[in-house]
Amino acid sequence: MGRTDGYTLKFTCELTLLPKNQLKPMEFMQLSQLKIKIDLNTKFRFLTKTLLIFIGIFFKVHLSIAQTFLTLGGGYSLPWAVQDVPDGNIVVFDDGTRMIDVYKYSLGQGKNYALSAAHRISKSLDVGCSVVYVDGRETTRTVAGTNFEVNSKTEGSMLWITPTVKINLLNERSLSPFIRFGIGIGVLGKIWVENEDITSFGNLSVTQRRLSNGLAYGVHSGIGLAYTFKKDKRWGMFIEMSSINASYGPKRGEVVARIKDNIDVFSTLTTSQKITIYKNSYIRNDNAPSDPEKPGFAARRFYQFSSIGLNLGASYRL
């Protein structure tokens, strides 16, 4: 018994499970009956009714699942869908020529580690969720002129949470090809940037920044082969070619270190020099006074996190 929206709700849930020896192999733990009886004193609101329907669907689907799989794997990915990205700086050479610094990159390049759980709801269809940590490889670039040289290092990381659908093409055999796809949400994203500026006079300035906050969204897909061991069919292994198509726009930038001519000058920076809030829409007004003790603002920029690579792993059927 419970109370919802000021009304009293009385319900009972009756579950009947068939014995294992009366079920087919793919129907173990099948739910044969699910009855929800609701006694309402008065009319319920629409959202409450909808919630009860979803609760019933949840029990009906999840208690009728025959097999649950856990997989653990990892691999290495190369850049995918790279693009030319200007860093916003205009370089002017001694002869008067001007150049906008442009480079190709994808912070999704590097190692990845994955853990997933899936339910087999039919002979050829699995639904589940995967958690993938992408440990991006450091990318470097150098821009040099007559009187200067700029060396930059950039690397990123992301934790992807992806509901997935997997289609098994030949599930009845030990070796079965499969395809999978899903829409991922990237959380805990971080980008580390280090700029080293060297002048012809020997002056050295090093600035380290951390970019974070904000979510990323991307399409995850894969195609591969799964092998089930004949002696113990609970265990298996897989190999797949996977891809992630995504970009990430941090909402906060923070200077974490600043060294000038081998002297730590971080403590001399104001709050506006150390912290930047990135906005989707931002109009800069040079005539408006800024508070040095408050974070600065800038337009939000998106970084490529797309990749394509090869993964290996093992699976276990519960």
Short mmCIF file of C-alpha atoms in Angstrom, two decimals:
data_model
loop_
_atom_site.label_atom_id
_atom_site.label_comp_id
_atom_site.label_asym_id
_atom_site.label_seq_id
_atom_site.Cartn_x
_atom_site.Cartn_y
_atom_site.Cartn_z
CA MET A 1 0.00 0.00 0.00
CA GLY A 2 1.29 3.47 -0.77
CA ARG A 3 0.15 7.04 -1.27
CA THR A 4 0.60 8.91 -4.53
CA ASP A 5 -0.73 12.38 -5.46
CA GLY A 6 -2.80 12.40 -2.31
CA TYR A 7 -4.59 9.12 -3.08
CA THR A 8 -4.25 5.63 -1.67
CA LEU A 9 -2.79 2.95 -3.94
CA LYS A 10 -3.28 -0.72 -3.17
CA PHE A 11 -1.65 -3.29 -5.42
CA THR A 12 -0.51 -6.88 -5.36
CA CYS A 13 1.99 -8.57 -7.65
CA GLU A 14 1.76 -12.32 -8.29
CA LEU A 15 4.75 -14.09 -9.88
CA THR A 16 4.83 -17.74 -10.93
CA LEU A 17 8.11 -19.28 -12.12
CA LEU A 18 8.11 -22.56 -13.99
CA PRO A 19 10.58 -25.22 -12.72
CA LYS A 20 13.84 -25.39 -14.66
CA ASN A 21 13.23 -28.98 -15.83
CA GLN A 22 10.00 -27.89 -17.54
CA LEU A 23 11.63 -25.17 -19.62
CA LYS A 24 13.45 -25.15 -22.91
CA PRO A 25 17.17 -24.16 -22.77
CA MET A 26 16.48 -20.57 -23.87
CA GLU A 27 13.54 -20.17 -21.45
CA PHE A 28 15.22 -20.67 -18.08
CA MET A 29 13.76 -18.30 -15.49
CA GLN A 30 10.93 -17.48 -17.88
CA LEU A 31 8.13 -15.52 -16.26
CA SER A 32 4.90 -17.32 -17.00
CA GLN A 33 2.52 -15.04 -15.17
CA LEU A 34 2.62 -11.46 -14.01
CA LYS A 35 -0.51 -9.97 -12.52
CA ILE A 36 -0.75 -6.52 -11.05
CA LYS A 37 -4.06 -5.74 -9.37
CA ILE A 38 -4.72 -2.09 -8.65
CA ASP A 39 -7.47 -0.88 -6.35
CA LEU A 40 -7.91 2.87 -6.73
CA ASN A 41 -10.24 4.85 -4.53
CA THR A 42 -10.39 7.57 -7.16
CA LYS A 43 -8.88 8.63 -10.46
CA PHE A 44 -5.08 8.62 -10.77
CA ARG A 45 -3.07 11.20 -12.64
CA PHE A 46 -1.65 10.34 -16.04
CA LEU A 47 2.00 10.22 -14.92
CA THR A 48 1.21 7.82 -12.09
CA LYS A 49 -0.59 5.45 -14.44
CA THR A 50 2.29 5.63 -16.89
CA LEU A 51 4.78 4.83 -14.13
CA LEU A 52 2.83 1.72 -13.14
CA ILE A 53 2.76 0.55 -16.76
CA PHE A 54 6.53 0.90 -17.03
CA ILE A 55 7.02 -1.01 -13.77
CA GLY A 56 4.97 -3.85 -15.21
CA ILE A 57 6.96 -3.83 -18.46
CA PHE A 58 10.22 -3.82 -16.48
CA PHE A 59 9.24 -6.95 -14.55
CA LYS A 60 7.86 -8.67 -17.63
CA VAL A 61 11.03 -8.11 -19.70
CA HIS A 62 13.77 -8.53 -17.14
CA LEU A 63 12.38 -11.54 -15.33
CA SER A 64 11.91 -13.39 -18.61
CA ILE A 65 15.56 -13.03 -19.68
CA ALA A 66 17.24 -16.35 -20.28
CA GLN A 67 20.93 -15.41 -20.43
CA THR A 68 23.11 -12.62 -19.11
CA PHE A 69 26.61 -11.98 -20.47
CA LEU A 70 29.53 -10.05 -19.03
CA THR A 71 32.38 -8.98 -21.28
CA LEU A 72 35.75 -7.44 -20.51
CA GLY A 73 38.03 -6.11 -23.23
CA GLY A 74 40.29 -3.41 -24.51
CA GLY A 75 42.22 -2.24 -27.49
CA TYR A 76 43.84 0.61 -29.34
CA SER A 77 42.21 3.17 -31.63
CA LEU A 78 43.50 5.47 -34.36
CA PRO A 79 42.18 8.93 -35.25
CA TRP A 80 38.91 8.97 -37.15
CA ALA A 81 37.10 11.89 -38.82
CA VAL A 82 39.99 14.26 -38.13
CA GLN A 83 39.53 17.87 -39.11
CA ASP A 84 41.62 20.98 -39.64
CA VAL A 85 41.33 23.08 -36.51
CA PRO A 86 42.62 26.65 -36.16
CA ASP A 87 43.83 27.51 -32.68
CA GLY A 88 42.78 31.13 -32.99
CA ASN A 89 46.31 32.58 -33.22
CA ILE A 90 47.50 34.53 -36.25
CA VAL A 91 51.22 34.18 -36.88
CA VAL A 92 52.94 37.14 -38.60
CA PHE A 93 56.36 36.47 -40.14
CA ASP A 94 59.13 39.02 -40.74
CA ASP A 95 58.33 39.25 -44.45
CA GLY A 96 54.77 40.31 -43.61
CA THR A 97 53.06 37.01 -44.47
CA ARG A 98 50.31 35.91 -42.14
CA MET A 99 49.27 32.39 -41.24
CA ILE A 100 46.50 30.94 -39.08
CA ASP A 101 47.86 27.94 -37.22
CA VAL A 102 45.92 24.84 -38.34
CA TYR A 103 46.48 21.22 -37.40
CA LYS A 104 44.78 17.83 -37.66
CA TYR A 105 43.96 15.79 -34.58
CA SER A 106 41.55 13.53 -32.72
CA LEU A 107 41.81 13.10 -28.98
CA GLY A 108 40.08 9.72 -29.24
CA GLN A 109 43.31 8.12 -30.43
CA GLY A 110 44.82 5.83 -27.82
CA LYS A 111 44.04 2.93 -25.49
CA ASN A 112 40.55 2.00 -24.32
CA TYR A 113 39.19 -0.38 -21.68
CA ALA A 114 35.63 -1.71 -21.74
CA LEU A 115 33.25 -3.53 -19.42
CA SER A 116 29.74 -4.44 -20.54
CA ALA A 117 26.70 -6.42 -19.49
CA ALA A 118 24.04 -7.67 -21.90
CA HIS A 119 20.83 -9.69 -21.81
CA ARG A 120 19.99 -12.10 -24.60
CA ILE A 121 16.32 -11.52 -25.29
CA SER A 122 16.26 -13.75 -28.37
CA LYS A 123 18.59 -16.09 -30.24
CA SER A 124 19.97 -13.24 -32.32
CA LEU A 125 19.49 -10.11 -30.22
CA ASP A 126 21.27 -8.80 -27.12
CA VAL A 127 20.55 -5.54 -25.34
CA GLY A 128 22.82 -4.09 -22.70
CA CYS A 129 25.11 -1.31 -21.62
CA SER A 130 28.86 -0.79 -21.92
CA VAL A 131 31.25 1.42 -19.99
CA VAL A 132 34.36 2.41 -21.94
CA TYR A 133 37.28 4.47 -20.67
CA VAL A 134 39.29 6.18 -23.41
CA ASP A 135 42.84 7.09 -22.43
CA GLY A 136 43.87 9.38 -25.26
CA ARG A 137 47.36 9.49 -26.68
CA GLU A 138 49.32 12.72 -26.42
CA THR A 139 49.40 14.74 -29.64
CA THR A 140 52.12 17.29 -30.30
CA ARG A 141 52.62 20.10 -32.78
CA THR A 142 55.18 22.83 -33.37
CA VAL A 143 54.72 26.23 -34.97
CA ALA A 144 57.98 28.05 -35.71
CA GLY A 145 58.75 31.49 -37.03
CA THR A 146 61.82 33.68 -37.35
CA ASN A 147 61.76 34.91 -33.77
CA PHE A 148 59.66 32.33 -31.97
CA GLU A 149 58.75 28.69 -31.55
CA VAL A 150 55.59 27.27 -29.96
CA ASN A 151 55.45 23.63 -28.86
CA SER A 152 52.06 22.29 -27.82
CA LYS A 153 50.99 19.02 -26.21
CA THR A 154 47.35 17.93 -25.99
CA GLU A 155 45.76 14.79 -24.61
CA GLY A 156 42.27 13.86 -23.47
CA SER A 157 40.29 11.20 -21.67
CA MET A 158 36.63 10.27 -21.56
CA LEU A 159 34.33 7.78 -19.83
CA TRP A 160 31.61 6.58 -22.18
CA ILE A 161 28.32 5.04 -20.98
CA THR A 162 26.58 3.46 -23.95
CA PRO A 163 23.30 1.52 -24.16
CA THR A 164 23.88 -0.97 -26.97
CA VAL A 165 22.06 -3.36 -29.25
CA LYS A 166 23.98 -6.37 -30.55
CA ILE A 167 22.82 -8.58 -33.42
CA ASN A 168 24.24 -12.12 -33.51
CA LEU A 169 24.19 -13.42 -37.08
CA LEU A 170 24.96 -17.13 -36.43
CA ASN A 171 24.20 -17.62 -32.77
CA GLU A 172 23.81 -21.41 -32.93
CA ARG A 173 27.46 -21.90 -33.91
CA SER A 174 30.67 -21.66 -31.91
CA LEU A 175 32.00 -18.93 -34.22
CA SER A 176 29.44 -16.20 -34.78
CA PRO A 177 29.80 -12.81 -36.50
CA PHE A 178 28.02 -9.87 -34.88
CA ILE A 179 27.32 -6.19 -35.28
CA ARG A 180 26.55 -3.72 -32.51
CA PHE A 181 25.61 -0.07 -32.23
CA GLY A 182 24.53 2.44 -29.62
CA ILE A 183 24.36 6.09 -28.60
CA GLY A 184 26.98 6.99 -26.00
CA ILE A 185 27.08 9.68 -23.35
CA GLY A 186 30.57 10.89 -22.43
CA VAL A 187 31.14 11.94 -18.82
CA LEU A 188 34.17 13.00 -16.77
CA GLY A 189 35.82 14.32 -19.92
CA LYS A 190 39.17 16.05 -19.51
CA ILE A 191 41.63 17.68 -21.88
CA TRP A 192 45.16 18.66 -20.86
CA VAL A 193 46.98 21.32 -22.87
CA GLU A 194 50.59 22.44 -22.42
CA ASN A 195 52.05 25.33 -24.43
CA GLU A 196 55.74 26.07 -24.45
CA ASP A 197 56.67 29.45 -25.98
CA ILE A 198 60.29 30.11 -26.84
CA THR A 199 61.58 33.41 -28.28
CA SER A 200 64.77 34.00 -30.21
CA PHE A 201 66.15 35.79 -27.14
CA GLY A 202 65.90 32.61 -25.09
CA ASN A 203 62.80 33.58 -23.09
CA LEU A 204 60.72 30.56 -22.08
CA SER A 205 57.09 30.52 -20.99
CA VAL A 206 55.18 27.33 -20.12
CA THR A 207 51.44 27.25 -19.47
CA GLN A 208 49.42 24.17 -18.51
CA ARG A 209 45.62 24.14 -18.77
CA ARG A 210 42.91 21.66 -17.85
CA LEU A 211 39.61 21.70 -19.76
CA SER A 212 36.63 19.90 -18.21
CA ASN A 213 32.88 19.90 -17.48
CA GLY A 214 30.16 19.30 -20.02
CA LEU A 215 28.81 16.12 -21.61
CA ALA A 216 29.70 14.53 -24.93
CA TYR A 217 27.43 12.54 -27.23
CA GLY A 218 28.46 10.11 -29.93
CA VAL A 219 27.56 7.12 -32.07
CA HIS A 220 29.33 3.86 -31.18
CA SER A 221 29.42 0.87 -33.52
CA GLY A 222 31.34 -2.34 -34.07
CA ILE A 223 31.58 -5.46 -36.20
CA GLY A 224 33.39 -8.61 -35.18
CA LEU A 225 33.51 -12.33 -34.40
CA ALA A 226 32.54 -14.07 -31.16
CA TYR A 227 33.80 -17.55 -30.27
CA THR A 228 32.21 -19.83 -27.66
CA PHE A 229 34.39 -22.57 -26.16
CA LYS A 230 33.03 -26.07 -26.75
CA LYS A 231 34.12 -27.60 -23.44
CA ASP A 232 32.58 -24.86 -21.33
CA LYS A 233 30.01 -22.86 -23.25
CA ARG A 234 29.82 -20.24 -20.54
CA TRP A 235 33.16 -18.81 -21.66
CA GLY A 236 34.00 -17.12 -24.92
CA MET A 237 36.18 -14.53 -26.57
CA PHE A 238 35.72 -11.90 -29.25
CA ILE A 239 37.55 -9.64 -31.65
CA GLU A 240 36.00 -6.58 -33.23
CA MET A 241 36.66 -3.44 -35.21
CA SER A 242 34.95 -0.55 -33.44
CA SER A 243 34.40 3.12 -34.08
CA ILE A 244 33.34 6.16 -32.08
CA ASN A 245 32.07 9.30 -33.79
CA ALA A 246 31.96 12.12 -31.28
CA SER A 247 33.18 15.55 -30.27
CA TYR A 248 33.50 17.18 -26.87
CA GLY A 249 33.05 20.82 -25.90
CA PRO A 250 34.39 21.58 -22.40
CA LYS A 251 32.58 24.24 -20.39
CA ARG A 252 35.43 25.19 -18.09
CA GLY A 253 39.10 25.94 -18.59
CA GLU A 254 41.61 26.35 -15.80
CA VAL A 255 45.28 27.27 -15.81
CA VAL A 256 46.99 24.85 -13.40
CA ALA A 257 50.62 25.93 -13.89
CA ARG A 258 52.49 28.93 -15.28
CA ILE A 259 56.27 29.20 -15.49
CA LYS A 260 58.14 32.12 -17.00
CA ASP A 261 61.92 31.99 -17.42
CA ASN A 262 62.11 29.13 -14.88
CA ILE A 263 60.16 31.14 -12.29
CA ASP A 264 56.76 29.99 -11.02
CA VAL A 265 54.40 32.92 -11.59
CA PHE A 266 51.13 31.04 -11.05
CA SER A 267 50.40 32.87 -7.79
CA THR A 268 50.49 36.23 -9.60
CA LEU A 269 47.61 35.31 -11.92
CA THR A 270 44.17 36.77 -11.24
CA THR A 271 41.02 34.65 -11.18
CA SER A 272 40.04 35.84 -14.66
CA GLN A 273 43.46 34.78 -15.96
CA LYS A 274 43.24 31.35 -14.35
CA ILE A 275 39.61 30.34 -14.95
CA THR A 276 37.58 30.59 -18.15
CA ILE A 277 33.90 29.67 -18.54
CA TYR A 278 33.03 28.59 -22.08
CA LYS A 279 29.57 29.51 -23.37
CA ASN A 280 27.62 28.30 -26.39
CA SER A 281 26.90 31.90 -27.30
CA TYR A 282 29.27 34.68 -26.34
CA ILE A 283 29.78 38.23 -27.61
CA ARG A 284 32.97 39.92 -26.51
CA ASN A 285 32.76 43.57 -25.50
CA ASP A 286 36.20 45.16 -25.16
CA ASN A 287 34.68 48.37 -23.80
CA ALA A 288 32.97 46.67 -20.85
CA PRO A 289 35.05 46.56 -17.67
CA SER A 290 35.96 43.07 -16.41
CA ASP A 291 36.39 41.97 -12.82
CA PRO A 292 39.84 40.37 -12.39
CA GLU A 293 38.57 38.41 -9.40
CA LYS A 294 35.86 36.64 -11.39
CA PRO A 295 36.23 33.97 -14.09
CA GLY A 296 36.57 35.12 -17.66
CA PHE A 297 34.31 34.06 -20.52
CA ALA A 298 34.91 32.75 -24.03
CA ALA A 299 33.08 30.96 -26.83
CA ARG A 300 32.78 27.21 -26.40
CA ARG A 301 34.98 25.11 -28.67
CA PHE A 302 34.54 21.43 -29.59
CA TYR A 303 37.38 18.92 -29.81
CA GLN A 304 37.31 15.77 -31.92
CA PHE A 305 37.07 12.48 -29.97
CA SER A 306 36.36 10.19 -32.93
CA SER A 307 38.35 6.99 -33.41
CA ILE A 308 38.47 3.62 -35.14
CA GLY A 309 40.35 0.64 -33.77
CA LEU A 310 40.65 -3.02 -32.88
CA ASN A 311 39.42 -4.56 -29.61
CA LEU A 312 39.93 -7.97 -28.01
CA GLY A 313 38.17 -9.44 -25.00
CA ALA A 314 36.54 -12.29 -23.13
CA SER A 315 32.92 -13.02 -22.30
CA TYR A 316 31.20 -15.04 -19.55
CA ARG A 317 27.61 -16.22 -19.44
CA LEU A 318 26.07 -16.08 -15.98
#
